[in-house]
XYZ file of C-alpha atoms in Angstrom:
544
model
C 0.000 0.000 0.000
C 1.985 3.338 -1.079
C 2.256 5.811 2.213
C -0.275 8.337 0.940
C -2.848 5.453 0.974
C -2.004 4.344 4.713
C -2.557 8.134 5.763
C -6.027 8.035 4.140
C -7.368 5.159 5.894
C -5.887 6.696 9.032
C -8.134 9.635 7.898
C -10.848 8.260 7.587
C -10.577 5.828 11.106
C -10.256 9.077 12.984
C -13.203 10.201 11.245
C -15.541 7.454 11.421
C -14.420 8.042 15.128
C -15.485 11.339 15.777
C -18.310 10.577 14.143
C -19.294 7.752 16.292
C -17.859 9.516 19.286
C -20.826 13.120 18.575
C -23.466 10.414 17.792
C -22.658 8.938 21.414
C -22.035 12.101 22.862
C -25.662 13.467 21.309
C -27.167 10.193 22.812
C -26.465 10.532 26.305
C -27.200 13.991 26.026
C -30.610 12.418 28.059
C -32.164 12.359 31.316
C -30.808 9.785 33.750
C -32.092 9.037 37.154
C -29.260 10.957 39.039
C -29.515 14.354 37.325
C -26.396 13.875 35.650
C -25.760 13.846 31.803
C -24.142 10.577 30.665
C -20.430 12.541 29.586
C -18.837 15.399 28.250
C -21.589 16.326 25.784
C -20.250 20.154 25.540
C -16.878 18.761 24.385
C -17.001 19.508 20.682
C -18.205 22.737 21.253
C -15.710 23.441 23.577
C -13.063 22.742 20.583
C -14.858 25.114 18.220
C -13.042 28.485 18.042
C -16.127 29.837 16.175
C -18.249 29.230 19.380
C -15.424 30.658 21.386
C -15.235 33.932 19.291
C -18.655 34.610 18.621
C -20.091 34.477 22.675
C -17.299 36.471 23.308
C -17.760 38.859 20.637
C -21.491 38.714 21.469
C -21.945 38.004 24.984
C -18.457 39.670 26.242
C -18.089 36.853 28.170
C -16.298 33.528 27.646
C -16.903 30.312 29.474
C -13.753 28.548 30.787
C -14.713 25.157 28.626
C -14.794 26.815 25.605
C -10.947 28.129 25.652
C -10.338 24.700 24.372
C -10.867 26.398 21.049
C -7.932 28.178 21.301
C -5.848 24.812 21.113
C -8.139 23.771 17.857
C -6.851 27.459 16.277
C -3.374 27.149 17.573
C -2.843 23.943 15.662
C -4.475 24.836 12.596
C -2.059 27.746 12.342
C 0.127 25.117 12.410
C -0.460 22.455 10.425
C -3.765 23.925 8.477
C -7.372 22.783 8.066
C -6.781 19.234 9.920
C -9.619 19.648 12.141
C -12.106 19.764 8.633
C -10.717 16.784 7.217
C -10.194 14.938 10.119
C -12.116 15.485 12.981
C -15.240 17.687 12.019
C -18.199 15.370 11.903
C -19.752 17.356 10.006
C -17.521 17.488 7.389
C -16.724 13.793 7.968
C -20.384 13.214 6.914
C -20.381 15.410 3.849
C -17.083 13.583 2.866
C -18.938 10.284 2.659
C -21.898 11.383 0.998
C -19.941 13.208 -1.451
C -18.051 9.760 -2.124
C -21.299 8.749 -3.932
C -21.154 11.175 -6.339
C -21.272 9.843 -9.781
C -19.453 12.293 -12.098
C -17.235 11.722 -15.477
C -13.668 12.476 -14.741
C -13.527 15.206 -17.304
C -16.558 16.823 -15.624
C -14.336 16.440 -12.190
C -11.387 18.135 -13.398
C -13.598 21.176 -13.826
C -15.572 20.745 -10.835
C -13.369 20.098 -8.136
C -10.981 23.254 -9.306
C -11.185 26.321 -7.062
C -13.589 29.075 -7.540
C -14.095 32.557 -6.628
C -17.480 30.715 -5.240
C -15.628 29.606 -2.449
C -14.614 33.487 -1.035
C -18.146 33.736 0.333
C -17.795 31.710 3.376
C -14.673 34.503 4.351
C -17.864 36.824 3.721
C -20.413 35.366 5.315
C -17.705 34.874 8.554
C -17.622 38.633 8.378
C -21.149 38.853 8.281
C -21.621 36.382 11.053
C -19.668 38.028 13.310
C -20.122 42.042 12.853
C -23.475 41.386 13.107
C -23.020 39.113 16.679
C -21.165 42.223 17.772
C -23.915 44.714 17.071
C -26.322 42.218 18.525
C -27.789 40.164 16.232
C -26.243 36.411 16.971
C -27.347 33.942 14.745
C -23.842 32.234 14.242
C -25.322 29.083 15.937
C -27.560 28.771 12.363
C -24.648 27.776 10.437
C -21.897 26.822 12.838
C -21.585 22.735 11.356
C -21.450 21.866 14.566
C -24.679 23.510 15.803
C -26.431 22.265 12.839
C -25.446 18.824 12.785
C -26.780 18.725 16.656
C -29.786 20.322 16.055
C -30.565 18.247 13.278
C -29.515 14.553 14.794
C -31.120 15.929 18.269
C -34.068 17.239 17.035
C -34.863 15.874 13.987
C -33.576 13.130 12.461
C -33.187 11.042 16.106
C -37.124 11.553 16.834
C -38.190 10.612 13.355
C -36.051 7.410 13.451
C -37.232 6.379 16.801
C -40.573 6.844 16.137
C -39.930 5.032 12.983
C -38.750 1.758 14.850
C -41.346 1.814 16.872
C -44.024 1.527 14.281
C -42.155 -1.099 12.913
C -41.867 -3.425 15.815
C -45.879 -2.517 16.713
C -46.794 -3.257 13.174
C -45.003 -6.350 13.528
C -46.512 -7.538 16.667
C -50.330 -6.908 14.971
C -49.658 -9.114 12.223
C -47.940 -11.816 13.426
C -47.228 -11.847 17.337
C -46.931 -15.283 18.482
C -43.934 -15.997 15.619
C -42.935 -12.437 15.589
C -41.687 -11.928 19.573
C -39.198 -14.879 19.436
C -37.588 -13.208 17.169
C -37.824 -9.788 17.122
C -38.808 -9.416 21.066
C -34.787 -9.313 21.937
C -33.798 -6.895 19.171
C -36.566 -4.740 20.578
C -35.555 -5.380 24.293
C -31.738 -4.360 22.655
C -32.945 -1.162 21.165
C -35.459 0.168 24.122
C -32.030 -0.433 26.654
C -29.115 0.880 23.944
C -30.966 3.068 21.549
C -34.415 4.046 21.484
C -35.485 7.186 23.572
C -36.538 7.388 27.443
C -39.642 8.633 25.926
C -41.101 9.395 22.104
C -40.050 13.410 21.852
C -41.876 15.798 19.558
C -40.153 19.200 18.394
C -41.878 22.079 16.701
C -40.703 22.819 13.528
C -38.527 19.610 13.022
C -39.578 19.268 9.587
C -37.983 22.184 8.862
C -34.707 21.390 10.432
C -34.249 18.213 9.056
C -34.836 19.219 5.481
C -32.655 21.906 5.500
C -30.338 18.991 6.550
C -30.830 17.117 4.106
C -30.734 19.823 1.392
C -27.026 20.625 2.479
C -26.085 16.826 2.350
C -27.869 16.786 -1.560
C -25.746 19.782 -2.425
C -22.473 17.271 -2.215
C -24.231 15.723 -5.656
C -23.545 18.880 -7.204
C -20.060 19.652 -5.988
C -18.203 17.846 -3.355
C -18.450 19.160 0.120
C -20.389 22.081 -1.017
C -21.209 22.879 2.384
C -17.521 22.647 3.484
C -16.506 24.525 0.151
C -18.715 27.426 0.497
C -20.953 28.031 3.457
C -19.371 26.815 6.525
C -18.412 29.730 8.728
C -16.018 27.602 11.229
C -14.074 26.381 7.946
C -13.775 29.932 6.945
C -12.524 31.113 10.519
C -9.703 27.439 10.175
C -8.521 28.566 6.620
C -8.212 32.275 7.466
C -5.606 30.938 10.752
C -4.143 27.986 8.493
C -3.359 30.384 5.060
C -0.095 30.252 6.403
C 0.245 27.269 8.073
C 3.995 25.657 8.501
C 2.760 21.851 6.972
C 2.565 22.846 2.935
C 2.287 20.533 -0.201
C 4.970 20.438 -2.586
C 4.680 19.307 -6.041
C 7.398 18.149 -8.151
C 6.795 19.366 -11.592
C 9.965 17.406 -12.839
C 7.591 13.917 -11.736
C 4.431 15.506 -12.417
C 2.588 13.898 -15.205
C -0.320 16.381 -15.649
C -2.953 13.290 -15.242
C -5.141 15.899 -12.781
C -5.843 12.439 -10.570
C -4.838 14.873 -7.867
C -7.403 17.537 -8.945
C -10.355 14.983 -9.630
C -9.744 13.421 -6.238
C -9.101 17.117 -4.092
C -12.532 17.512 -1.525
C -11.202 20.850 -0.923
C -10.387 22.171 -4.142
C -7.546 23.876 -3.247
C -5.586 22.942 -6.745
C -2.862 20.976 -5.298
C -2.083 20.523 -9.147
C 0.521 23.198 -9.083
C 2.667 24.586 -5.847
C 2.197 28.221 -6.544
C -1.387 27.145 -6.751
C -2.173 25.304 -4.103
C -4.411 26.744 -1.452
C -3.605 26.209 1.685
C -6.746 27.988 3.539
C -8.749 25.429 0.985
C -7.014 22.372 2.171
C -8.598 19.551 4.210
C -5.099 17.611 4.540
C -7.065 14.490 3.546
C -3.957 13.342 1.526
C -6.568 12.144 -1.361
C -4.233 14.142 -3.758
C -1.012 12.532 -2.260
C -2.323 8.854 -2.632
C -3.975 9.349 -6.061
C -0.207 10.293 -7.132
C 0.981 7.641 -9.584
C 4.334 9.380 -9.944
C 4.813 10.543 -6.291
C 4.946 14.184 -7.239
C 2.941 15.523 -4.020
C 4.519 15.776 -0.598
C 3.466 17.537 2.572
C 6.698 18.998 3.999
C 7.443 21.304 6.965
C 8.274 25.182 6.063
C 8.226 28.210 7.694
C 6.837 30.521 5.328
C 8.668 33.823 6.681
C 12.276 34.070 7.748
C 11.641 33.854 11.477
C 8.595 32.556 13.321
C 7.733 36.347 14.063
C 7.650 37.078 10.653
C 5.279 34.534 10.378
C 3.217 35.529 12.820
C 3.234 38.670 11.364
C 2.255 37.251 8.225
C -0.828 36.406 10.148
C -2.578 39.868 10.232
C -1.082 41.138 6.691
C -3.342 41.976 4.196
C -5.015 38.316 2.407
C -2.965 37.880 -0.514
C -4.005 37.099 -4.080
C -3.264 33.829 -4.559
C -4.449 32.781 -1.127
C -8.233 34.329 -0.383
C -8.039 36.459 -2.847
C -11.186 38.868 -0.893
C -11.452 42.633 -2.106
C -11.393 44.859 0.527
C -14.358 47.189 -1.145
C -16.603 43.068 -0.604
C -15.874 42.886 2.660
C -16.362 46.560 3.809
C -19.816 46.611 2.290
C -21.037 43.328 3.797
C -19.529 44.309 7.384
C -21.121 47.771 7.032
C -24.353 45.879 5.697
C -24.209 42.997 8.778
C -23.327 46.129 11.173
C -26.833 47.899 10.591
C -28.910 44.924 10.346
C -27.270 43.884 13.680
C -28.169 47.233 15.201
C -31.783 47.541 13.694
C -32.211 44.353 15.698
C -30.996 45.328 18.674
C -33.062 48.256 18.963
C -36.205 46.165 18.658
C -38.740 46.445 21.925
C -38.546 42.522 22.441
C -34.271 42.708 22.117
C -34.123 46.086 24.272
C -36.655 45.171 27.077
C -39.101 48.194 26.009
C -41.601 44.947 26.268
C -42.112 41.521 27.574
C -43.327 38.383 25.154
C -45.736 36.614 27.674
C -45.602 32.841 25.715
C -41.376 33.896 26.025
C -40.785 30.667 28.886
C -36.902 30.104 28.837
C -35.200 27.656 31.002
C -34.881 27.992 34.329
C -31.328 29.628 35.206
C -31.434 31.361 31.594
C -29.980 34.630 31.446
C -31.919 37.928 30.705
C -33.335 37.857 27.175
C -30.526 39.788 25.288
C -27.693 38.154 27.406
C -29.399 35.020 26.441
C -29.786 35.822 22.750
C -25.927 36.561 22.475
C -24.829 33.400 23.920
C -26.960 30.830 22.996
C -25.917 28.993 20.165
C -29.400 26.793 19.332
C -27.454 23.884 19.380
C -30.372 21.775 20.711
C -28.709 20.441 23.891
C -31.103 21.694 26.262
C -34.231 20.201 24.219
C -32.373 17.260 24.007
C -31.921 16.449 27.310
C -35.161 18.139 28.891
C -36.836 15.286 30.070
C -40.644 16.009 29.824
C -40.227 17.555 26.283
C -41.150 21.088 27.452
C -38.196 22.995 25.696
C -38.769 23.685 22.108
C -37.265 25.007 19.555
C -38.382 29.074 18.956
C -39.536 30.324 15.924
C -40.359 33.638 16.061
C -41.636 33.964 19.544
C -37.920 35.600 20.666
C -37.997 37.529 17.539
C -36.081 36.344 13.921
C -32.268 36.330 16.204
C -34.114 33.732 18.694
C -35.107 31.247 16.031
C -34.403 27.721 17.162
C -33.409 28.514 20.866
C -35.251 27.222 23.321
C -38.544 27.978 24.520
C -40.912 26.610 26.992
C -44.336 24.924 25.603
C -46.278 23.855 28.363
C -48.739 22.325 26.287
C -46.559 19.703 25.345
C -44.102 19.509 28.271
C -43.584 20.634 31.427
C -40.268 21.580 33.838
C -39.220 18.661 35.818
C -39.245 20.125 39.657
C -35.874 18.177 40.795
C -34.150 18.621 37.077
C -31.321 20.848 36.427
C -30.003 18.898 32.685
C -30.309 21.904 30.928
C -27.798 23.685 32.556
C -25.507 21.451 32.979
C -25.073 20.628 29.095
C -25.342 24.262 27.593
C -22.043 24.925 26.301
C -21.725 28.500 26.739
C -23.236 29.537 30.016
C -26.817 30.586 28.476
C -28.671 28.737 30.799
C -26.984 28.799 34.433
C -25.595 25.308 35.469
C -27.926 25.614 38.989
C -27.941 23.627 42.057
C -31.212 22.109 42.605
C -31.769 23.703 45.897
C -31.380 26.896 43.662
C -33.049 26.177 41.077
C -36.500 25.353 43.157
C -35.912 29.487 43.988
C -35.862 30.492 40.274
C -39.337 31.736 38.652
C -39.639 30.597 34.965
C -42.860 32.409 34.774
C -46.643 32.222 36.239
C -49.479 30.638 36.062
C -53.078 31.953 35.684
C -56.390 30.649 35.244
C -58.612 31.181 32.542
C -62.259 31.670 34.061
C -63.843 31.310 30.869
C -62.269 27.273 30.115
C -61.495 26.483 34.073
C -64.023 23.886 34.829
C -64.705 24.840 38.018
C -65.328 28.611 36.619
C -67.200 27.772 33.638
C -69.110 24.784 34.147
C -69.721 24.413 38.287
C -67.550 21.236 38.646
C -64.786 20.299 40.994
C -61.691 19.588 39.586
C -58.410 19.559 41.579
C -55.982 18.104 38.613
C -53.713 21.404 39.186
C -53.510 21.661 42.437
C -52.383 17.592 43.043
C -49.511 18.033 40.523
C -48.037 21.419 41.832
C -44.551 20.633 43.149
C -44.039 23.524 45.351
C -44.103 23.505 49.085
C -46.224 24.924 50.244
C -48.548 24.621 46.668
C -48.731 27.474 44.894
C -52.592 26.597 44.228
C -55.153 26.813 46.907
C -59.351 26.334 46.974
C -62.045 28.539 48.066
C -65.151 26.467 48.795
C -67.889 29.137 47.100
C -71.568 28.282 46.978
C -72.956 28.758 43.443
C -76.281 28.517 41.647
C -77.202 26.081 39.299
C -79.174 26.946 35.780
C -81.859 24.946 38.061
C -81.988 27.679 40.583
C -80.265 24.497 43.305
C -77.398 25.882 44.859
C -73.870 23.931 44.850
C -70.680 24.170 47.080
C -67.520 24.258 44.315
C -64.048 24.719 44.978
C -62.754 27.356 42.721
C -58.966 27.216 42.276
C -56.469 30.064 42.881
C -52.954 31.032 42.033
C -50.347 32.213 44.621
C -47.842 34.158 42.719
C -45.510 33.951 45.709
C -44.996 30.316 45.461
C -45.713 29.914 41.650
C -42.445 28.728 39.529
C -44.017 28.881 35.996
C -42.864 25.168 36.226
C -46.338 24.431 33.446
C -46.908 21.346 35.097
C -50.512 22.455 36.105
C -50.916 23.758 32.385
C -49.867 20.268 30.910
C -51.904 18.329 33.299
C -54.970 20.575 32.735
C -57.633 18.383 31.483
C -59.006 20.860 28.908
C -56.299 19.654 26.164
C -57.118 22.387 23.465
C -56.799 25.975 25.069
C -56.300 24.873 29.126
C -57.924 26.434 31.719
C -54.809 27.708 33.516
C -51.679 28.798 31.446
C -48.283 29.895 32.311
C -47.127 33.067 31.203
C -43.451 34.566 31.746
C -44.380 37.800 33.718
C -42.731 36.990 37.046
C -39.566 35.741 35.789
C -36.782 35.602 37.930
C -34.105 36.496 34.851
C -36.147 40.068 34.532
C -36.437 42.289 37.437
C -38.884 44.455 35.690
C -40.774 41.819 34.165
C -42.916 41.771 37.342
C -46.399 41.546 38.500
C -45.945 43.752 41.508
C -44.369 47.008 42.104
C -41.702 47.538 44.521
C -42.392 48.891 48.303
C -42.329 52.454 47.662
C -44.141 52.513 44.426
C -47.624 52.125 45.753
């Protein structure tokens, strides 16, 4: 097997690793009996220097976990775009669905050559993060590793869980005495190893997943299109790796212009030619250095500057030509462009706290609504783990910035009194990693009742459903026994339920359990909230 070769399927182990290892990391991302998430699920976002820049950028504030990313950007400066060809599981996935692409050679020598196509992503970084530092932080949309958890977490593992358990019922209703023999311990296997603690059901997953999907069908028209030309985190790694110290050499006395190298490049970074090559392109997948029947291609070790301070220098010099080759005029406009949409966001009553959204639930321990928008990511954690299925992902309820960060929908969910999950996998410090102690002092919201769909209010019947799920002690809901007459003219001793705001956590458990299952009869709003001190019910002593 010729060296190159042997480097490739090293390649492609570590990727089918890190693949394996985010799949794993996304699974235990789950409740578990002692509070505890089953691992380091924040650990590849703690790698990503994109996460790293943008909450501090954003927020101002960087999480200790997340200086990791400064290692990931250290060694790309190095040795160049490694973590994209090796260890991105993202990329690793668009890498094997691109393998499948069925394309003439001569159309692949034309295909998989660079393009000024592939400048945008430097763009859209630009974009990305001028507009995160005039407030408007929406890097977690396109971050790959964002995506890729929000689409496994709430899309794509649902659907396939729900998926195998229609199967295996199906099964059991058409044939279930022959059936269960066999298929009884593949189910037991799945329920204990794979399958969800319980069926979860995500607002707008179709959406997520088929925007998914779209970006892997892209990799039929050009290979790693994603990786090519949107991803902001591979723009950030080929920006710090232009210069990088590990470069390719090609011998043009060996070269025999067969283009294997081009037609087999997932980067396009024209390794054809030295004074070609791209290095801020380059996925050092080594595809160009095994396809090499004459062994023109080498990866050697060079300091591109005459001391190591010139090369750092190098570092902060204007992009050259041959390298990004961005005009400065491009840039300028879309900064200037990302600078006022970022501020005409900011200045919006939701964003500034001129107003209050009352269906606005967030997590307990998350921080006040723009401190919240700037460093949440919407990577889909926090839904992932929550238990009940009460944390969903926004749509426009926080605004367009909030899309797909987490909101409470009682209707469907509910916050677990003794549970503190959501905390303790955010990545960034969004949602406060609480004690639970402390957490049973945080308000999410309150609840109110509805006189007009209470049962007790509108139709003269007891009905105590509320009150016997309320987790607070002492309960935040309490009966008055009131005498009331009947259409009849009879009179009729109900207890009519009531809310005490001093106890009330906005948990929604009393709006989920609410037997009225269309509109309920008592519904949590977030007025009350512990995050807001001015989102309150009740002026201060002094302001009576």
């Amino acid at each position: 097997m010729k060296p190159g070769m042997k480097i490739v399927w090293l390649r492609r182990t570590v990727q089918t690793v890190s693949v394996l290892a985010f799949f794993y990391l996304i699974y235990k991302t789950d409740y578990s009996s002692d509070n505890k998430p089953g691992g380091p699920v924040e650990f590849f976002f703690q790698i990503d220097p994109l996460v790293l820049i943008d909450t501090w950028i954003a927020g101002g504030v960087i999480e200790t976990g997340l200086l990791l990313g400064l290692v990931t950007l250290g060694i790309t400066m190095l040795l160049g775009r490694f973590f994209c060809g090796w260890i991105c599981p993202m990329g690793a996935i668009h890498n094997l669905v691109s393998a499948f692409r069925n394309a003439k050679k001569k159309d692949l020598m034309q295909s998989e050559r660079w393009t000024p196509w592939q400048r945008w992503k430097y763009v859209g970084l630009v974009v990305l993060l001028v507009m995160g530092l005039a407030g408007f932080h929406i890097t977690g949309w396109l971050d790959p590793l964002c995506v890729l958890e929000r689409s496994v977490a709430l899309s794509i593992y649902p659907s396939l869980n729900a998926a195998v358990v229609w199967v295996f019922t199906w099964l059991y209703q058409e044939d279930p005495v022959h059936i269960t023999v066999v298929s009884e311990p593949i189910y037991e296997f799945l329920r204990a190893h794979v399958l969800l603690f319980k069926q979860t059901f995500f607002n707008g997953a179709g959406l997520i997943g088929l925007l998914f999907v779209i970006t892997l069908l892209l990799n039929f028209y050009r290979s790693r299109f994603w990786c090519r030309y949107l991803c902001p985190l591979g723009a950030l790694l080929g920006w710090a790796g232009r210069f990088t110290t590990f470069r390719l050499k090609n011998n043009t006395e060996k070269c025999g212009d067969c283009q294997l190298c081009v037609v087999d490049c997932q980067g396009a970074a024209d390794p054809l030619t030295h004074d070609g090559w791209k290095a801020s392109e380059c996925f050092y997948c080594w595809n160009c250095k095994a396809s090499c029947h004459s062994d023109a291609i080498t990866f050697e070790f060079e300091l591109p500057g005459r001391t190591f301070i010139g090369w750092l220098k190098n570092l902060f010099r204007p992009i050259k030509e041959r390298q990004l080759n961005l005009e400065r005029r491009t840039v300028l406009t879309a900064a200037t462009g990302a600078a006022i949409t970022g501020l005409a966001y900011a200045s919006q009553p939701l964003r500034s706290g001129a107003r209050y959204e009352p269906l606005l639930i967030r997590p307990p321990g998350a921080l006040a609504e723009p401190d919240f928008q700037d460093r949440c990511i919407r990577c889909g954690a926090c839904m992932k783990v929550c238990p009940t299925n009460l944390l969903q992902p926004a749509f426009l309820q926080a605004g367009l910035g909030g899309m797909w960060s987490p909101v409470g929908v009682a209707n469907l969910g509910y916050c677990e009194y003794n549970c503190t999950l959501c905390g303790q996998v955010c990545p960034t410090g969004a949602i406060q990693d609480l004690l639970v102690e402390d957490k049973h002092k945080v308000k999410m919201g309150t609840a109110f009742f509805d006189p007009e769909r209470c049962i007790p209010y509108a139709w003269q019947r007891d009905c105590i459903v509320c009150e016997e799920h309320c987790p607070t002690d002492p309960k935040a809901i309490w009966f008055e026994e009131k005498e009331v007459m009947q259409r009849d003219g009879t009179k009729l001793t109900v207890k009519l339920p009531h809310v005490d705001p001093e106890q009330c956590v906005g948990c929604g458990i009393c709006q989920n359990k609410c037997p009225v299952h269309d509109k309920r009869g008592i519904r949590v709003s977030s007025v009350g909230e512990t995050r807001h001190p001015d989102n309150q019910m009740f002026l201060e002593e002094g302001y009576y």
